[in-house]
Amino acid sequence: MSPYKKESDIPELRLALGASIQHTAIKEGSDVYFDCNIRANPWVHDVSWRFEDNLLFSNLSAGIIVSNQSLVLQRVKKEHRGRYQCVATNSEGEGRSEEVQLDVQFAPVCKNGAVQVFGVAKQETLNITCELEADPTDVQFHWALNNTVESMEVKKFISEGTSSTVFYTPRNMLGYGALLCWGSNNIGRQKDPCVYRVVPVGEF
């Protein structure tokens, strides 16, 4: 046996974001590239990718492209946030990279997307809390009432982080309708507002 024969070993893997990507400032809509750097002898015969410890496959409609030692995420969304890892196998065994956490900054969205209904009598004050998801979490809130006639800005509310509570009192029948809540941060303005239907007591 030659004394110069290289030792066989399981693959050593290192996972890195593409060189042009700043790890701390990835915004929704950006393209993200992962590179899986491999050292192995003998060379690997299988490379796979994992997201949150689940196998990841190419899905063009979702913007996910798996190509051996590369992973591309096109037009990333908040759903792409999480832990990524590459795995490679040779005849000696399986090697795994460290997990890399991907954080995606995104404009505010409703934490609970369902329309909620509140019954209240005229001249009674209703407290409604609107909770959003956003990154960064420094959110500027807006409230408005849409009724059958017009849309009116609502100014009596308090906000902290990604949560805002409105104090709303319907004075007459035009005071009933849909209360809309939406937010803005450094990434952009919320596309679809959170909706809270305010109806007279007994109508829901």
mmCIF file of C-alpha atoms in Angstrom:
data_model
loop_
_atom_site.group_PDB
_atom_site.id
_atom_site.type_symbol
_atom_site.label_atom_id
_atom_site.label_comp_id
_atom_site.label_asym_id
_atom_site.label_seq_id
_atom_site.Cartn_x
_atom_site.Cartn_y
_atom_site.Cartn_z
ATOM 1 C CA MET A 1 0.000 0.000 0.000
ATOM 2 C CA SER A 2 1.375 3.392 -0.944
ATOM 3 C CA PRO A 3 2.278 5.588 2.052
ATOM 4 C CA TYR A 4 1.001 8.560 0.036
ATOM 5 C CA LYS A 5 -2.535 7.264 -0.359
ATOM 6 C CA LYS A 6 -5.101 9.858 0.787
ATOM 7 C CA GLU A 7 -7.307 8.878 3.660
ATOM 8 C CA SER A 8 -10.987 8.386 2.912
ATOM 9 C CA ASP A 9 -13.466 10.294 4.997
ATOM 10 C CA ILE A 10 -17.049 11.438 5.107
ATOM 11 C CA PRO A 11 -17.776 14.742 3.334
ATOM 12 C CA GLU A 12 -17.072 18.061 5.043
ATOM 13 C CA LEU A 13 -19.621 20.715 4.079
ATOM 14 C CA ARG A 14 -19.817 24.466 4.510
ATOM 15 C CA LEU A 15 -22.964 26.377 3.585
ATOM 16 C CA ALA A 16 -22.742 30.039 2.601
ATOM 17 C CA LEU A 17 -24.953 32.711 1.098
ATOM 18 C CA GLY A 18 -23.896 34.050 -2.285
ATOM 19 C CA ALA A 19 -21.002 36.498 -2.008
ATOM 20 C CA SER A 20 -23.086 39.453 -3.222
ATOM 21 C CA ILE A 21 -25.822 38.970 -0.599
ATOM 22 C CA GLN A 22 -25.835 40.828 2.711
ATOM 23 C CA HIS A 23 -27.128 38.370 5.276
ATOM 24 C CA THR A 24 -28.652 41.040 7.515
ATOM 25 C CA ALA A 25 -30.646 42.946 4.902
ATOM 26 C CA ILE A 26 -32.537 40.498 2.684
ATOM 27 C CA LYS A 27 -35.833 42.028 1.602
ATOM 28 C CA GLU A 28 -38.910 40.257 0.262
ATOM 29 C CA GLY A 29 -38.784 40.068 -3.513
ATOM 30 C CA SER A 30 -35.009 39.556 -3.586
ATOM 31 C CA ASP A 31 -33.283 36.527 -5.108
ATOM 32 C CA VAL A 32 -31.183 34.510 -2.641
ATOM 33 C CA TYR A 33 -28.383 32.082 -3.505
ATOM 34 C CA PHE A 34 -26.863 29.387 -1.297
ATOM 35 C CA ASP A 35 -23.589 27.619 -2.115
ATOM 36 C CA CYS A 36 -22.679 24.270 -0.568
ATOM 37 C CA ASN A 37 -18.873 23.966 -0.474
ATOM 38 C CA ILE A 38 -17.778 20.333 -0.210
ATOM 39 C CA ARG A 39 -14.504 18.586 0.648
ATOM 40 C CA ALA A 40 -14.709 14.837 0.189
ATOM 41 C CA ASN A 41 -12.566 11.810 -0.666
ATOM 42 C CA PRO A 42 -13.926 9.854 -2.408
ATOM 43 C CA TRP A 43 -16.157 12.428 -4.072
ATOM 44 C CA VAL A 44 -19.834 12.604 -3.192
ATOM 45 C CA HIS A 45 -22.526 10.804 -5.171
ATOM 46 C CA ASP A 46 -25.530 12.577 -3.669
ATOM 47 C CA VAL A 47 -26.248 16.149 -2.531
ATOM 48 C CA SER A 48 -29.562 17.221 -1.001
ATOM 49 C CA TRP A 49 -30.977 20.297 0.680
ATOM 50 C CA ARG A 50 -33.080 20.718 3.808
ATOM 51 C CA PHE A 51 -35.360 23.482 5.051
ATOM 52 C CA GLU A 52 -36.390 23.307 8.706
ATOM 53 C CA ASP A 53 -35.007 19.733 8.622
ATOM 54 C CA ASN A 54 -37.351 18.711 5.774
ATOM 55 C CA LEU A 55 -36.091 17.696 2.340
ATOM 56 C CA LEU A 56 -36.240 20.543 -0.157
ATOM 57 C CA PHE A 57 -36.987 19.968 -3.838
ATOM 58 C CA SER A 58 -37.112 22.207 -6.896
ATOM 59 C CA ASN A 59 -40.459 23.963 -7.258
ATOM 60 C CA LEU A 60 -40.373 26.512 -10.054
ATOM 61 C CA SER A 61 -43.825 27.908 -9.271
ATOM 62 C CA ALA A 62 -42.609 28.629 -5.716
ATOM 63 C CA GLY A 63 -39.314 30.040 -6.971
ATOM 64 C CA ILE A 64 -37.187 27.205 -5.520
ATOM 65 C CA ILE A 65 -34.372 25.865 -7.725
ATOM 66 C CA VAL A 66 -32.196 23.018 -6.402
ATOM 67 C CA SER A 67 -29.129 22.347 -8.544
ATOM 68 C CA ASN A 68 -26.637 19.975 -6.928
ATOM 69 C CA GLN A 69 -24.369 22.231 -4.822
ATOM 70 C CA SER A 70 -26.480 25.363 -5.370
ATOM 71 C CA LEU A 71 -29.858 26.498 -4.090
ATOM 72 C CA VAL A 72 -31.701 29.495 -5.531
ATOM 73 C CA LEU A 73 -34.735 31.132 -3.932
ATOM 74 C CA GLN A 74 -36.394 33.555 -6.323
ATOM 75 C CA ARG A 75 -38.450 36.507 -5.082
ATOM 76 C CA VAL A 76 -38.257 35.429 -1.443
ATOM 77 C CA LYS A 77 -41.222 35.866 0.871
ATOM 78 C CA LYS A 78 -41.638 35.660 4.613
ATOM 79 C CA GLU A 79 -42.535 31.973 4.171
ATOM 80 C CA HIS A 80 -38.918 31.350 3.113
ATOM 81 C CA ARG A 81 -37.620 32.361 6.546
ATOM 82 C CA GLY A 82 -35.976 29.544 8.466
ATOM 83 C CA ARG A 83 -33.018 27.172 8.717
ATOM 84 C CA TYR A 84 -31.277 25.804 5.616
ATOM 85 C CA GLN A 85 -28.750 22.987 5.387
ATOM 86 C CA CYS A 86 -27.014 20.945 2.691
ATOM 87 C CA VAL A 87 -26.292 17.228 3.016
ATOM 88 C CA ALA A 88 -23.863 15.112 0.957
ATOM 89 C CA THR A 89 -23.069 11.402 0.876
ATOM 90 C CA ASN A 90 -20.080 9.392 -0.336
ATOM 91 C CA SER A 91 -19.050 5.780 0.180
ATOM 92 C CA GLU A 92 -17.773 6.631 3.667
ATOM 93 C CA GLY A 93 -21.006 8.133 4.942
ATOM 94 C CA GLU A 94 -23.099 11.293 5.198
ATOM 95 C CA GLY A 95 -21.906 14.786 5.990
ATOM 96 C CA ARG A 96 -24.009 17.815 6.883
ATOM 97 C CA SER A 97 -23.281 21.511 6.818
ATOM 98 C CA GLU A 98 -24.087 23.799 9.689
ATOM 99 C CA GLU A 99 -27.588 25.256 9.537
ATOM 100 C CA VAL A 100 -27.858 28.791 8.178
ATOM 101 C CA GLN A 101 -30.765 30.942 9.322
ATOM 102 C CA LEU A 102 -32.393 32.995 6.574
ATOM 103 C CA ASP A 103 -34.240 36.104 7.721
ATOM 104 C CA VAL A 104 -36.405 38.022 5.257
ATOM 105 C CA GLN A 105 -37.563 41.582 5.815
ATOM 106 C CA PHE A 106 -41.151 42.155 4.665
ATOM 107 C CA ALA A 107 -43.941 44.712 4.666
ATOM 108 C CA PRO A 108 -46.714 44.272 7.255
ATOM 109 C CA VAL A 109 -49.382 41.571 6.847
ATOM 110 C CA CYS A 110 -52.337 40.616 9.065
ATOM 111 C CA LYS A 111 -51.464 38.067 11.735
ATOM 112 C CA ASN A 112 -55.036 36.762 11.552
ATOM 113 C CA GLY A 113 -56.399 37.033 8.027
ATOM 114 C CA ALA A 114 -60.041 36.217 8.830
ATOM 115 C CA VAL A 115 -62.670 38.986 8.864
ATOM 116 C CA GLN A 116 -63.901 39.492 12.434
ATOM 117 C CA VAL A 117 -67.375 40.785 13.353
ATOM 118 C CA PHE A 118 -68.167 42.942 16.383
ATOM 119 C CA GLY A 119 -71.625 43.918 17.616
ATOM 120 C CA VAL A 120 -71.953 47.223 19.435
ATOM 121 C CA ALA A 121 -74.771 49.636 20.293
ATOM 122 C CA LYS A 122 -74.756 53.264 19.216
ATOM 123 C CA GLN A 123 -72.793 55.520 21.588
ATOM 124 C CA GLU A 124 -70.909 52.507 22.993
ATOM 125 C CA THR A 125 -67.132 52.396 22.632
ATOM 126 C CA LEU A 126 -65.538 49.343 21.052
ATOM 127 C CA ASN A 127 -61.881 48.375 21.543
ATOM 128 C CA ILE A 128 -60.403 46.357 18.666
ATOM 129 C CA THR A 129 -56.788 45.206 18.528
ATOM 130 C CA CYS A 130 -55.094 44.770 15.155
ATOM 131 C CA GLU A 131 -52.028 42.509 15.180
ATOM 132 C CA LEU A 132 -49.603 42.436 12.263
ATOM 133 C CA GLU A 133 -46.483 40.525 11.284
ATOM 134 C CA ALA A 134 -43.643 42.655 9.956
ATOM 135 C CA ASP A 135 -39.861 42.885 9.723
ATOM 136 C CA PRO A 136 -38.696 45.450 10.725
ATOM 137 C CA THR A 137 -41.265 45.630 13.510
ATOM 138 C CA ASP A 138 -41.294 49.440 13.649
ATOM 139 C CA VAL A 139 -44.749 49.868 12.086
ATOM 140 C CA GLN A 140 -46.801 52.989 11.418
ATOM 141 C CA PHE A 141 -50.526 52.199 11.709
ATOM 142 C CA HIS A 142 -53.563 53.596 9.917
ATOM 143 C CA TRP A 143 -57.264 53.023 10.619
ATOM 144 C CA ALA A 144 -60.316 53.894 8.527
ATOM 145 C CA LEU A 145 -64.046 53.133 8.441
ATOM 146 C CA ASN A 146 -65.774 52.161 5.216
ATOM 147 C CA ASN A 147 -69.566 52.449 5.351
ATOM 148 C CA THR A 148 -72.210 52.531 2.632
ATOM 149 C CA VAL A 149 -71.514 56.200 1.886
ATOM 150 C CA GLU A 150 -67.859 57.065 2.423
ATOM 151 C CA SER A 151 -64.463 56.146 3.815
ATOM 152 C CA MET A 152 -63.391 58.026 6.939
ATOM 153 C CA GLU A 153 -60.038 58.102 8.680
ATOM 154 C CA VAL A 154 -60.142 56.966 12.313
ATOM 155 C CA LYS A 155 -57.607 58.721 14.512
ATOM 156 C CA LYS A 156 -58.335 57.494 18.036
ATOM 157 C CA PHE A 157 -55.985 54.551 18.499
ATOM 158 C CA ILE A 158 -52.761 53.565 20.253
ATOM 159 C CA SER A 159 -49.928 51.501 18.780
ATOM 160 C CA GLU A 160 -46.880 49.629 19.988
ATOM 161 C CA GLY A 161 -44.616 47.634 17.691
ATOM 162 C CA THR A 162 -46.803 45.415 15.499
ATOM 163 C CA SER A 163 -50.001 45.888 17.517
ATOM 164 C CA SER A 164 -52.571 48.704 17.471
ATOM 165 C CA THR A 165 -55.818 49.163 19.402
ATOM 166 C CA VAL A 166 -58.590 51.434 18.146
ATOM 167 C CA PHE A 167 -61.260 53.005 20.367
ATOM 168 C CA TYR A 168 -64.305 53.354 18.162
ATOM 169 C CA THR A 169 -67.798 54.664 18.960
ATOM 170 C CA PRO A 170 -70.578 54.513 16.337
ATOM 171 C CA ARG A 171 -72.629 57.710 16.751
ATOM 172 C CA ASN A 172 -75.371 56.788 14.267
ATOM 173 C CA MET A 173 -76.139 54.198 11.573
ATOM 174 C CA LEU A 174 -73.408 55.627 9.330
ATOM 175 C CA GLY A 175 -70.966 54.694 12.081
ATOM 176 C CA TYR A 176 -71.381 51.017 11.223
ATOM 177 C CA GLY A 177 -69.385 49.339 8.493
ATOM 178 C CA ALA A 178 -65.909 47.870 8.003
ATOM 179 C CA LEU A 179 -63.035 49.099 10.142
ATOM 180 C CA LEU A 180 -59.796 48.732 8.195
ATOM 181 C CA CYS A 181 -56.351 48.508 9.768
ATOM 182 C CA TRP A 182 -53.078 48.526 7.854
ATOM 183 C CA GLY A 183 -49.440 49.325 8.499
ATOM 184 C CA SER A 184 -46.253 50.513 6.842
ATOM 185 C CA ASN A 185 -42.584 49.923 7.619
ATOM 186 C CA ASN A 186 -39.258 50.550 5.869
ATOM 187 C CA ILE A 187 -39.984 47.757 3.380
ATOM 188 C CA GLY A 188 -43.353 49.048 2.240
ATOM 189 C CA ARG A 189 -47.059 49.456 2.862
ATOM 190 C CA GLN A 190 -49.391 46.588 3.677
ATOM 191 C CA LYS A 191 -51.185 45.375 0.539
ATOM 192 C CA ASP A 192 -54.390 44.000 2.068
ATOM 193 C CA PRO A 193 -55.833 45.633 5.212
ATOM 194 C CA CYS A 194 -57.144 43.720 8.193
ATOM 195 C CA VAL A 195 -60.957 43.954 8.232
ATOM 196 C CA TYR A 196 -63.238 44.213 11.275
ATOM 197 C CA ARG A 197 -66.985 44.487 10.611
ATOM 198 C CA VAL A 198 -68.834 46.678 13.106
ATOM 199 C CA VAL A 199 -72.577 45.935 13.198
ATOM 200 C CA PRO A 200 -75.489 46.855 15.498
ATOM 201 C CA VAL A 201 -75.967 44.519 18.451
ATOM 202 C CA GLY A 202 -78.033 41.474 17.475
ATOM 203 C CA GLU A 203 -77.038 41.415 13.797
ATOM 204 C CA PHE A 204 -74.390 38.717 14.075
#
